[in-house]
Coordinates of C-alpha atoms and ligand atoms in Angstrom, one line a residue:
M1135 CA 0.0 0.0 0.0
S1136 CA 1.1 3.5 -0.8
N1137 CA 1.2 4.7 2.8
Q1138 CA 3.9 2.1 3.7
L1139 CA 6.8 4.3 2.6
A1140 CA 5.5 7.2 4.6
L1141 CA 5.2 4.9 7.6
Q1142 CA 8.7 3.7 7.2
M1143 CA 10.1 7.2 6.9
L1144 CA 8.2 8.2 10.1
A1145 CA 9.5 5.1 11.9
K1146 CA 13.1 5.9 10.9
R1147 CA 12.6 9.3 12.5
G1148 CA 11.2 7.7 15.7
V1149 CA 7.5 8.1 15.2
T1150 CA 5.2 5.1 15.0
L1151 CA 1.6 4.7 13.9
N1152 CA 0.7 4.0 17.5
D1153 CA 2.2 7.2 18.7
I1154 CA 0.0 9.2 16.3
A1155 CA -3.1 7.1 17.0
E1156 CA -2.7 7.8 20.7
I1157 CA -2.8 11.6 20.1
V1158 CA -5.9 11.2 17.9
L1159 CA -7.6 9.2 20.6
T1160 CA -6.8 11.9 23.2
L1161 CA -8.3 14.5 20.9
Q1162 CA -11.4 12.6 20.0
L1163 CA -12.3 10.7 23.1
P1164 CA -14.2 13.6 24.7
Y1165 CA -16.6 13.5 21.8
N1166 CA -16.8 9.8 21.3
N1167 CA -16.1 7.5 24.3
A1168 CA -16.6 4.3 22.2
L1169 CA -13.7 5.2 20.0
T1170 CA -10.8 2.8 19.9
K1171 CA -7.1 3.3 19.2
E1172 CA -7.4 0.9 16.3
E1173 CA -10.0 3.2 14.7
C1174 CA -7.7 6.1 15.3
A1175 CA -4.8 4.2 13.6
E1176 CA -7.1 3.4 10.7
S1177 CA -7.8 7.1 10.3
V1178 CA -4.1 8.0 10.4
L1179 CA -3.5 5.4 7.6
A1180 CA -6.3 6.9 5.5
V1181 CA -4.7 10.4 5.8
L1182 CA -1.3 8.9 4.9
N1183 CA -2.8 7.4 1.8
K1184 CA -3.2 10.8 0.3
R1185 CA -0.5 11.7 -2.1
E1186 CA -0.3 15.3 -1.1
V1187 CA 0.2 14.2 2.5
Q1188 CA 3.0 11.8 1.5
F1189 CA 4.7 14.6 -0.5
T1190 CA 4.5 16.9 2.5
L1191 CA 6.1 14.3 4.7
Y1192 CA 8.9 13.6 2.2
T1193 CA 9.7 17.3 2.0
G1194 CA 9.7 18.1 5.7
I1195 CA 11.6 14.9 6.7
A1196 CA 14.2 15.5 4.0
L1197 CA 14.9 19.0 5.3
D1198 CA 15.3 17.7 8.9
E1199 CA 17.7 15.0 7.7
L1200 CA 19.7 17.4 5.5
A1201 CA 20.0 19.8 8.4
E1202 CA 21.3 17.0 10.6
R1203 CA 23.9 16.3 8.0
R1204 CA 24.7 20.0 7.8
L1205 CA 24.0 20.0 4.1
L1206 CA 21.7 23.0 3.9
P1207 CA 22.8 26.4 2.7
Q1208 CA 23.0 29.3 5.1
P1209 CA 21.1 30.9 6.7
L1210 CA 18.7 28.0 6.6
Q1211 CA 21.2 25.6 8.2
E1212 CA 21.6 27.9 11.2
I1213 CA 17.8 28.5 11.5
M1214 CA 17.2 24.8 11.5
E1215 CA 19.9 24.1 14.0
H1216 CA 18.4 26.6 16.4
D1217 CA 14.8 25.7 15.7
E1218 CA 14.3 29.4 15.3
P1219 CA 10.8 30.1 16.8
L1220 CA 10.0 32.8 14.1
Y1221 CA 10.8 30.5 11.2
G1222 CA 7.2 29.3 10.8
V1223 CA 7.7 27.4 7.5
D1224 CA 7.5 24.1 9.4
E1225 CA 4.0 25.0 10.6
T1226 CA 3.0 26.3 7.2
L1227 CA 4.1 23.2 5.4
A1228 CA 2.3 20.9 7.9
L1229 CA -0.9 22.9 7.6
G1230 CA -1.2 21.5 4.1
I1231 CA -2.0 18.2 5.6
V1232 CA -4.8 19.6 7.7
H1233 CA -6.5 21.8 5.1
V1234 CA -8.4 18.9 3.5
Y1235 CA -10.5 18.4 6.7
G1236 CA -11.6 22.0 7.3
M1237 CA -12.0 24.0 10.5
I1238 CA -11.9 21.1 13.0
G1239 CA -8.5 20.0 11.7
L1240 CA -7.2 23.5 11.9
T1241 CA -8.4 24.0 15.5
S1242 CA -6.9 20.7 16.5
F1243 CA -3.6 21.6 14.8
G1244 CA -3.4 24.9 16.8
Y1245 CA -4.2 23.0 20.0
L1246 CA -1.5 20.4 19.4
D1247 CA 1.0 23.0 18.4
K1248 CA 0.5 24.6 21.8
Q1249 CA 0.0 21.6 24.1
K1250 CA 2.5 19.3 22.5
I1251 CA 1.1 16.0 23.8
G1252 CA 2.7 12.5 23.5
I1253 CA 5.4 12.0 20.9
I1254 CA 5.1 15.7 19.8
R1255 CA 6.5 16.7 23.3
D1256 CA 9.2 13.9 23.1
L1257 CA 10.3 15.2 19.7
N1258 CA 10.5 18.8 21.0
N1259 CA 12.5 17.8 24.0
Q1260 CA 14.9 15.6 22.2
E1261 CA 18.5 16.8 22.5
Q1262 CA 19.7 14.7 19.6
G1263 CA 18.8 15.2 16.0
I1264 CA 16.8 17.9 14.3
H1265 CA 13.1 17.7 14.2
V1266 CA 12.1 21.1 13.1
F1267 CA 9.6 19.8 10.6
L1268 CA 8.7 16.4 12.1
D1269 CA 6.9 17.7 15.2
D1270 CA 4.6 19.8 13.1
L1271 CA 4.1 17.0 10.6
V1272 CA 3.0 14.8 13.4
C1273 CA 0.6 17.6 14.7
G1274 CA -0.8 17.8 11.1
L1275 CA -1.3 14.1 10.8
A1276 CA -3.0 13.7 14.1
A1277 CA -5.2 16.8 13.6
A1278 CA -6.2 15.6 10.1
A1279 CA -7.0 12.0 11.3
S1280 CA -8.9 13.4 14.2
A1281 CA -11.0 15.8 12.0
R1282 CA -11.6 12.9 9.7
I1283 CA -13.1 10.9 12.6
A1284 CA -15.1 13.9 13.7
H1285 CA -16.7 14.3 10.2
Q1286 CA -17.7 10.7 10.2
N1287 CA -19.2 10.8 13.7
K1288 CA -22.8 11.6 12.9
N1289 CA -23.9 11.6 16.6
V1290 CA -21.9 14.6 17.4
T1291 CA -23.4 18.0 16.8
D1292 CA -21.3 20.3 19.0
Y1293 CA -18.0 20.5 17.1
A1294 CA -17.7 24.2 17.4
P1295 CA -14.0 25.2 17.4
E1296 CA -14.1 26.4 21.0
T1297 CA -15.5 23.0 22.1
A1298 CA -12.7 21.2 20.3
Q1299 CA -10.2 23.4 22.1
G1300 CA -11.6 23.0 25.6
N1301 CA -10.6 20.2 27.9
Ligands
MG1085 MG1 8.6 22.7 14.4

């Protein structure tokens, strides 16, 4: 299946399907207490099946890897090494993953970017390696998979952005 290469690339960078599924479950459980981690993993796989999502992953992960090997031109190399907070291109790229799923995905992305739960926090705290793009890519994948579940959940009517951001 076409999402296998994307999964392998993520695994090589220390992120598993289970890591992302756990974040999706945390996001969606307040709205759907029958939801399982398996369903969340399925949703992540569906997001990873989209070619534009795969292209986004290839691009972001390549930049992280090139920065680790000190192969980027200046000033980009320096910006990546310091994970310059005002850089912002990492978030902009990852937002491409979320866009397909509308406002719920966007709200969840903003929430994850701030709260940094699960593997996102681990990536951010990691001393070794450069994960400037990867943390945002994981936020994007989890937010998109979460929004996808929300759109399929016909029992839920209160998906206002402020609700999604609460608890
Ligand atoms: Mg980042």
